[in-house]
Amino acid sequence: MKKFIKMVCAFVLAFSTCLAGFSLYGCSRDGSGETIDPSRTQLYVAVFNGGYGSEWLQNAKVRFEEEFKDKSYESGKKGAQIIITPYLDRSICSTSLYNNMDLNPNEMFFTESIPYQEFVTGGKFLDITEAVTTPLTEFGEEKSIEDKMFPYHIENFKTGGKYYALPYYEAFHGIIYDVDMFEDELFYFALDKNNGNGGFIFDLEDERSYGPDGRTGVIDGVDYSADDGLPATYEEFYQLCDRMKEQGIAPITWSGGYPSEVTKTISALHADYEGAEQMMLNLTFDGTATDLVDTVDENGNITLQEPVEITAENGYMLQRQAGKYYALDFFDTIIEREYYADLTFNTSQSNTGAQEEYLYSRFSSSKTPIAMLVDGTYWENEASGIFTDMVNGGYGQAAAKENRRFALMPYPKATQEKLDEQTSPVFMDINYSTSLVSSRIEEYKIPLAYDLLRFLHTDEELCEYTVATNTPKPFQYDLGEEYLDRMTYYGRSLYEMHSTGNIIYPSSNSPVFYRNFSNLTPEFRPWVSTIGTSSYNVPITGLRASGVDAKAYFDGLMNARGETYWRNNILINL
C-alpha cells in the first residue's frame, strides 16, 4: 500500500511539473511531456528556469544525443534521450528540493540555493567522484573536470575526498551601466581633475582617470585600462550621479518589488571592501578580524577596535566589520540624495519590470533616461524577451541585445585609503548554484548521467554555455575568438572579469556555517537590523524609513544578531 501511495505521489508531482513547464514552453516542447522513444534510454533532468533559463541545456541536449547515439546503456536499446523539465518555481531549490527529492521523478538537477553539506549528509546526492576526476580523454581532452575547477570550489565541493556535486553557474551582483550612454554623455572622469569640466572628460580622446583599480595600461601581462574613467571611490560615484541629474538623467534603478535583491549588491560591496581573507571569516570563523568598528560618529567617521581572533564562540563580532558600514552608507547616500529613478521603490516593480524600465528609458521620449541598474550578472539573459519586444515594437535593430553595450561597473572603493591599496576587485559568487545527480538514480543509468555531466564540462560545451547565456561557467577555460564574436559586449566584459577577477565562493566546510546555512549566507539574514522597537530584514527598506541612517542600521545589526542571538540560534546547532 505504501509503495502504491508513493507511486501516485510521484505521478502527481510529475504531472504538476509538466504543467509548470507548460506555462512558459508547452509541455510537449521542453517538459516531461516529450514523446518517449522506447528504443533509447531516458535520463530525466530538471533545470531551474531562473536568470539563465534552459535554452543552453536544450542546445546541449541535441549535441549530446547525437554524440552518444550509438552507445547502449541498457539491453536492447541504443542511444540516450534527455528529458528536460524547466521549473518556473523554486520547488527544486533549497530545502524544498531536500524535502521532496525522494518523490521527484528527475535524476539530474541544475539548480541553486543548495546547502551542499546538508544534502551530502542526508544522502541526497550521488557520488560523482569518478566522473569529476577522470580525464576527459573520450572527448580529446587531457584535463579532468576537477582540473578545470577553481581552488575555492574544490575546497567546498570535495568532501571526504569525494565529489557529490559541481557548481552550476557563476553570478555576481552589482551595478550595470550603459556604456553607450556613458560615452555619449561623457560620463568618464578625466586624469586631470582640475580640467575646468568638473573633473570629467571633454571628449572621448581625453586621458581618463585610473578607475577603482588605481592603475592603467598593461602591467605584468594584465590590462588595467578597462575601468579607466569610472568612479574610483564612493565620493566619485556620488559626483557622477550629481552630473547625471544635472543633465536630466536618473542615475540608478532597481526592483522595488524585490528589495532583498539589492542586499546582494550591498553584500558585494561589503566583500570588495574586506577582501577575500577578511570576508571569508564570515564563513570559516577562524582567523583574525582586523577592521571591526568600535564607534561611528555623527559624521560617519569610524574608530576601529584592536584586532580580534574570531572563533565559533564570538563569530557575531563580525557584524561590526567596517565593510558592512560603508556598504550601508553607500546606499543610504543614494536614497538621501535621491539618485534613483521614479519607479525604483514601487513595490509592484518586479526584477524584469526594472529591467524593462531601464532598457526602454533611453529610447522612449516619454521616459527619463536611466544610466545604471542594480541587478545580478544574469540580468541581460533574463531580459532577452524585452530586447526582442523593443526590436519588434518599432525601435529597430538599435535596440537589439547584440547592438547595445552594457557592463558591470567595477566596485568603487569606499575610501581613498582603500583606493591607495590598489587591490584587485573582489567578486562574490552568489546563489549556491549546483549541478547534481540524485542518489535515487537507477544503477544502469549512472553511466549515462556521468556521460552527460562530463560532456557538459568539455571545453567546447563550457564555451557554448557562455555564448548561450552571455555569462561564464564557474570553471577555468579559454574562449576563442569564434566564441567571443558570438557574444554581446556585456557577455565579453563578464568573461574578462571571470578570467582576471578575485572571486569568493561564500561557503565553507566549517560546522558553524554548514549547520547554520540559512542563517549565515552572507547576502540575507546577517543584514537583519533592530533599531528600537523596529526590526528590518532588508537594508534598503530600513534605510528609507524615517530616522534610520547607515549608522543606526549598522548599530542595529548587533542588536538583532549579537551575542545572545548567536548563543541561542547558532551555537546551539553545533
CSV table of N, CA, C and O in Angstrom, one decimal, residues 440-503:
chain,number,residue,atom,x,y,z
A,440,ARG,N,19.0,8.5,-5.9
A,440,ARG,CA,18.0,7.6,-6.2
A,440,ARG,C,18.0,7.1,-7.7
A,440,ARG,O,17.2,6.2,-8.1
A,441,ILE,N,18.9,7.6,-8.5
A,441,ILE,CA,19.0,7.1,-9.9
A,441,ILE,C,19.3,5.6,-9.9
A,441,ILE,O,20.0,5.1,-9.1
A,442,GLU,N,18.6,5.0,-10.9
A,442,GLU,CA,18.8,3.5,-11.1
A,442,GLU,C,20.2,3.3,-11.5
A,442,GLU,O,20.8,4.0,-12.3
A,443,GLU,N,20.8,2.2,-11.1
A,443,GLU,CA,22.2,1.9,-11.3
A,443,GLU,C,22.6,1.9,-12.7
A,443,GLU,O,23.7,2.4,-13.1
A,444,TYR,N,21.7,1.3,-13.6
A,444,TYR,CA,22.1,1.2,-15.0
A,444,TYR,C,22.2,2.6,-15.7
A,444,TYR,O,22.8,2.7,-16.8
A,445,LYS,N,21.6,3.6,-15.1
A,445,LYS,CA,21.6,4.9,-15.7
A,445,LYS,C,22.8,5.8,-15.2
A,445,LYS,O,23.0,6.9,-15.8
A,446,ILE,N,23.5,5.3,-14.2
A,446,ILE,CA,24.6,6.1,-13.7
A,446,ILE,C,25.7,6.4,-14.8
A,446,ILE,O,26.1,7.6,-14.9
A,447,PRO,N,26.1,5.4,-15.7
A,447,PRO,CA,27.0,5.8,-16.7
A,447,PRO,C,26.5,6.9,-17.7
A,447,PRO,O,27.2,7.7,-18.2
A,448,LEU,N,25.1,6.9,-17.9
A,448,LEU,CA,24.5,7.9,-18.7
A,448,LEU,C,24.7,9.3,-18.0
A,448,LEU,O,25.0,10.3,-18.7
A,449,ALA,N,24.4,9.3,-16.8
A,449,ALA,CA,24.5,10.6,-16.0
A,449,ALA,C,25.9,11.1,-16.0
A,449,ALA,O,26.2,12.3,-16.2
A,450,TYR,N,26.9,10.1,-15.8
A,450,TYR,CA,28.3,10.5,-15.9
A,450,TYR,C,28.6,11.1,-17.3
A,450,TYR,O,29.3,12.1,-17.4
A,451,ASP,N,28.2,10.4,-18.3
A,451,ASP,CA,28.5,10.9,-19.7
A,451,ASP,C,28.0,12.3,-19.9
A,451,ASP,O,28.7,13.2,-20.5
A,452,LEU,N,26.7,12.6,-19.5
A,452,LEU,CA,26.2,13.9,-19.7
A,452,LEU,C,26.9,14.9,-18.9
A,452,LEU,O,27.3,16.0,-19.4
A,453,LEU,N,27.2,14.6,-17.6
A,453,LEU,CA,27.9,15.5,-16.8
A,453,LEU,C,29.3,15.9,-17.4
A,453,LEU,O,29.7,17.1,-17.4
A,454,ARG,N,30.0,14.9,-17.8
A,454,ARG,CA,31.3,15.1,-18.4
A,454,ARG,C,31.3,15.8,-19.7
A,454,ARG,O,32.1,16.7,-20.0
A,455,PHE,N,30.3,15.5,-20.6
A,455,PHE,CA,30.1,16.2,-21.8
A,455,PHE,C,29.9,17.7,-21.6
A,455,PHE,O,30.4,18.5,-22.3
A,456,LEU,N,29.0,18.0,-20.6
A,456,LEU,CA,28.7,19.4,-20.4
A,456,LEU,C,29.9,20.2,-19.8
A,456,LEU,O,29.9,21.5,-19.8
A,457,HIS,N,30.9,19.5,-19.4
A,457,HIS,CA,32.1,20.2,-18.9
A,457,HIS,C,33.3,20.1,-19.8
A,457,HIS,O,34.5,20.4,-19.3
A,458,THR,N,33.1,19.7,-21.0
A,458,THR,CA,34.2,19.8,-22.0
A,458,THR,C,34.4,21.3,-22.3
A,458,THR,O,33.5,22.1,-22.1
A,459,ASP,N,35.6,21.6,-22.8
A,459,ASP,CA,35.9,23.0,-23.2
A,459,ASP,C,34.8,23.5,-24.2
A,459,ASP,O,34.4,24.7,-24.1
A,460,GLU,N,34.5,22.7,-25.2
A,460,GLU,CA,33.5,23.2,-26.2
A,460,GLU,C,32.2,23.5,-25.6
A,460,GLU,O,31.6,24.6,-25.9
A,461,GLU,N,31.7,22.7,-24.7
A,461,GLU,CA,30.4,22.9,-24.1
A,461,GLU,C,30.4,24.1,-23.1
A,461,GLU,O,29.4,24.8,-22.9
A,462,LEU,N,31.5,24.2,-22.4
A,462,LEU,CA,31.7,25.4,-21.5
A,462,LEU,C,31.6,26.7,-22.3
A,462,LEU,O,30.9,27.7,-21.9
A,463,CYS,N,32.2,26.6,-23.5
A,463,CYS,CA,32.1,27.8,-24.3
A,463,CYS,C,30.7,28.0,-24.9
A,463,CYS,O,30.2,29.2,-25.0
A,464,GLU,N,30.1,26.9,-25.3
A,464,GLU,CA,28.7,27.0,-25.8
A,464,GLU,C,27.7,27.6,-24.8
A,464,GLU,O,26.8,28.4,-25.1
A,465,TYR,N,27.9,27.2,-23.5
A,465,TYR,CA,27.1,27.7,-22.4
A,465,TYR,C,27.3,29.2,-22.3
A,465,TYR,O,26.4,30.0,-22.1
A,466,THR,N,28.6,29.6,-22.4
A,466,THR,CA,28.9,31.0,-22.2
A,466,THR,C,28.3,31.9,-23.3
A,466,THR,O,27.8,33.0,-23.0
A,467,VAL,N,28.3,31.4,-24.5
A,467,VAL,CA,27.7,32.1,-25.6
A,467,VAL,C,26.2,32.2,-25.4
A,467,VAL,O,25.5,33.2,-25.7
A,468,ALA,N,25.6,31.0,-25.1
A,468,ALA,CA,24.1,31.0,-24.9
A,468,ALA,C,23.6,31.9,-23.8
A,468,ALA,O,22.5,32.5,-24.0
A,469,THR,N,24.3,32.0,-22.7
A,469,THR,CA,23.8,32.8,-21.6
A,469,THR,C,24.5,34.2,-21.5
A,469,THR,O,24.1,35.0,-20.7
A,470,ASN,N,25.6,34.4,-22.2
A,470,ASN,CA,26.4,35.6,-22.1
A,470,ASN,C,27.0,35.8,-20.7
A,470,ASN,O,27.2,36.9,-20.2
A,471,THR,N,27.2,34.7,-20.0
A,471,THR,CA,27.9,34.7,-18.7
A,471,THR,C,28.8,33.5,-18.6
A,471,THR,O,28.5,32.4,-19.2
A,472,PRO,N,29.9,33.6,-17.9
A,472,PRO,CA,30.8,32.4,-17.8
A,472,PRO,C,30.3,31.3,-16.9
A,472,PRO,O,29.5,31.5,-16.0
A,473,LYS,N,30.8,30.1,-17.2
A,473,LYS,CA,30.7,29.0,-16.3
A,473,LYS,C,31.7,29.1,-15.2
A,473,LYS,O,32.8,29.6,-15.4
A,474,PRO,N,31.5,28.6,-14.0
A,474,PRO,CA,32.5,28.8,-12.9
A,474,PRO,C,33.6,27.7,-13.0
A,474,PRO,O,33.9,27.0,-12.1
A,475,PHE,N,34.3,27.7,-14.1
A,475,PHE,CA,35.4,26.8,-14.4
A,475,PHE,C,36.5,27.6,-15.1
A,475,PHE,O,36.2,28.7,-15.6
A,476,GLN,N,37.7,27.0,-15.2
A,476,GLN,CA,38.8,27.7,-15.9
A,476,GLN,C,38.8,27.1,-17.4
A,476,GLN,O,39.1,25.9,-17.6
A,477,TYR,N,38.6,28.0,-18.3
A,477,TYR,CA,38.6,27.6,-19.7
A,477,TYR,C,38.8,28.9,-20.6
A,477,TYR,O,38.6,30.0,-20.1
A,478,ASP,N,39.3,28.7,-21.8
A,478,ASP,CA,39.5,29.8,-22.7
A,478,ASP,C,38.5,29.9,-23.8
A,478,ASP,O,38.2,28.9,-24.4
A,479,LEU,N,37.9,31.1,-24.0
A,479,LEU,CA,37.0,31.4,-25.1
A,479,LEU,C,37.9,31.8,-26.3
A,479,LEU,O,38.6,32.8,-26.2
A,480,GLY,N,37.8,31.1,-27.4
A,480,GLY,CA,38.4,31.6,-28.6
A,480,GLY,C,37.7,32.7,-29.3
A,480,GLY,O,36.5,33.0,-28.9
A,481,GLU,N,38.3,33.3,-30.2
A,481,GLU,CA,37.6,34.5,-30.9
A,481,GLU,C,36.3,34.1,-31.6
A,481,GLU,O,35.4,34.9,-31.6
A,482,GLU,N,36.2,32.8,-32.0
A,482,GLU,CA,35.0,32.4,-32.7
A,482,GLU,C,33.8,32.4,-31.7
A,482,GLU,O,32.7,32.6,-32.1
A,483,TYR,N,34.1,32.2,-30.4
A,483,TYR,CA,33.0,32.3,-29.4
A,483,TYR,C,32.8,33.7,-29.0
A,483,TYR,O,31.6,34.2,-28.8
A,484,LEU,N,33.9,34.4,-28.7
A,484,LEU,CA,33.7,35.8,-28.3
A,484,LEU,C,33.0,36.6,-29.3
A,484,LEU,O,32.2,37.5,-29.0
A,485,ASP,N,33.1,36.3,-30.6
A,485,ASP,CA,32.4,37.1,-31.7
A,485,ASP,C,30.9,36.8,-31.6
A,485,ASP,O,30.2,37.6,-32.2
A,486,ARG,N,30.5,35.7,-31.0
A,486,ARG,CA,29.1,35.4,-30.9
A,486,ARG,C,28.4,36.0,-29.7
A,486,ARG,O,27.2,35.8,-29.5
A,487,MET,N,29.2,36.7,-28.8
A,487,MET,CA,28.7,37.2,-27.6
A,487,MET,C,28.4,38.7,-27.6
A,487,MET,O,28.9,39.4,-28.5
A,488,THR,N,27.6,39.1,-26.7
A,488,THR,CA,27.3,40.6,-26.6
A,488,THR,C,28.5,41.3,-25.9
A,488,THR,O,29.4,40.6,-25.3
A,489,TYR,N,28.5,42.6,-26.0
A,489,TYR,CA,29.6,43.4,-25.3
A,489,TYR,C,29.6,43.0,-23.8
A,489,TYR,O,30.6,42.9,-23.2
A,490,TYR,N,28.4,43.0,-23.3
A,490,TYR,CA,28.2,42.7,-21.8
A,490,TYR,C,28.8,41.3,-21.5
A,490,TYR,O,29.5,41.1,-20.5
A,491,GLY,N,28.5,40.3,-22.3
A,491,GLY,CA,29.0,39.0,-22.1
A,491,GLY,C,30.5,38.9,-22.1
A,491,GLY,O,31.1,38.2,-21.3
A,492,ARG,N,31.1,39.6,-23.1
A,492,ARG,CA,32.5,39.6,-23.2
A,492,ARG,C,33.2,40.3,-22.0
A,492,ARG,O,34.2,39.9,-21.5
A,493,SER,N,32.5,41.3,-21.5
A,493,SER,CA,33.1,42.0,-20.3
A,493,SER,C,33.0,41.2,-19.1
A,493,SER,O,33.9,41.2,-18.2
A,494,LEU,N,32.0,40.4,-18.9
A,494,LEU,CA,31.9,39.4,-17.8
A,494,LEU,C,32.9,38.4,-17.9
A,494,LEU,O,33.5,38.0,-16.9
A,495,TYR,N,33.2,37.9,-19.1
A,495,TYR,CA,34.2,36.8,-19.2
A,495,TYR,C,35.6,37.4,-18.9
A,495,TYR,O,36.4,36.7,-18.2
A,496,GLU,N,35.8,38.6,-19.2
A,496,GLU,CA,37.1,39.3,-18.8
A,496,GLU,C,37.2,39.3,-17.3
A,496,GLU,O,38.3,39.0,-16.7
A,497,MET,N,36.1,39.7,-16.6
A,497,MET,CA,36.2,39.7,-15.1
A,497,MET,C,36.4,38.3,-14.6
A,497,MET,O,37.1,38.1,-13.6
A,498,HIS,N,35.7,37.3,-15.2
A,498,HIS,CA,35.8,35.9,-14.8
A,498,HIS,C,37.3,35.5,-14.9
A,498,HIS,O,37.8,34.8,-14.0
A,499,SER,N,38.0,35.9,-15.9
A,499,SER,CA,39.3,35.5,-16.2
A,499,SER,C,40.4,36.2,-15.3
A,499,SER,O,41.4,35.6,-15.0
A,500,THR,N,40.1,37.4,-14.8
A,500,THR,CA,41.1,38.1,-14.1
A,500,THR,C,40.7,38.5,-12.7
A,500,THR,O,41.6,38.9,-11.9
A,501,GLY,N,39.4,38.3,-12.3
A,501,GLY,CA,39.0,38.8,-11.0
A,501,GLY,C,39.3,37.8,-9.9
A,501,GLY,O,39.7,36.7,-10.1
A,502,ASN,N,39.2,38.4,-8.7
A,502,ASN,CA,39.4,37.6,-7.5
A,502,ASN,C,38.0,37.2,-6.9
A,502,ASN,O,37.3,38.1,-6.4
A,503,ILE,N,37.7,36.0,-7.1
A,503,ILE,CA,36.3,35.5,-6.8
A,503,ILE,C,36.2,34.8,-5.4
A,503,ILE,O,37.1,34.0,-5.1
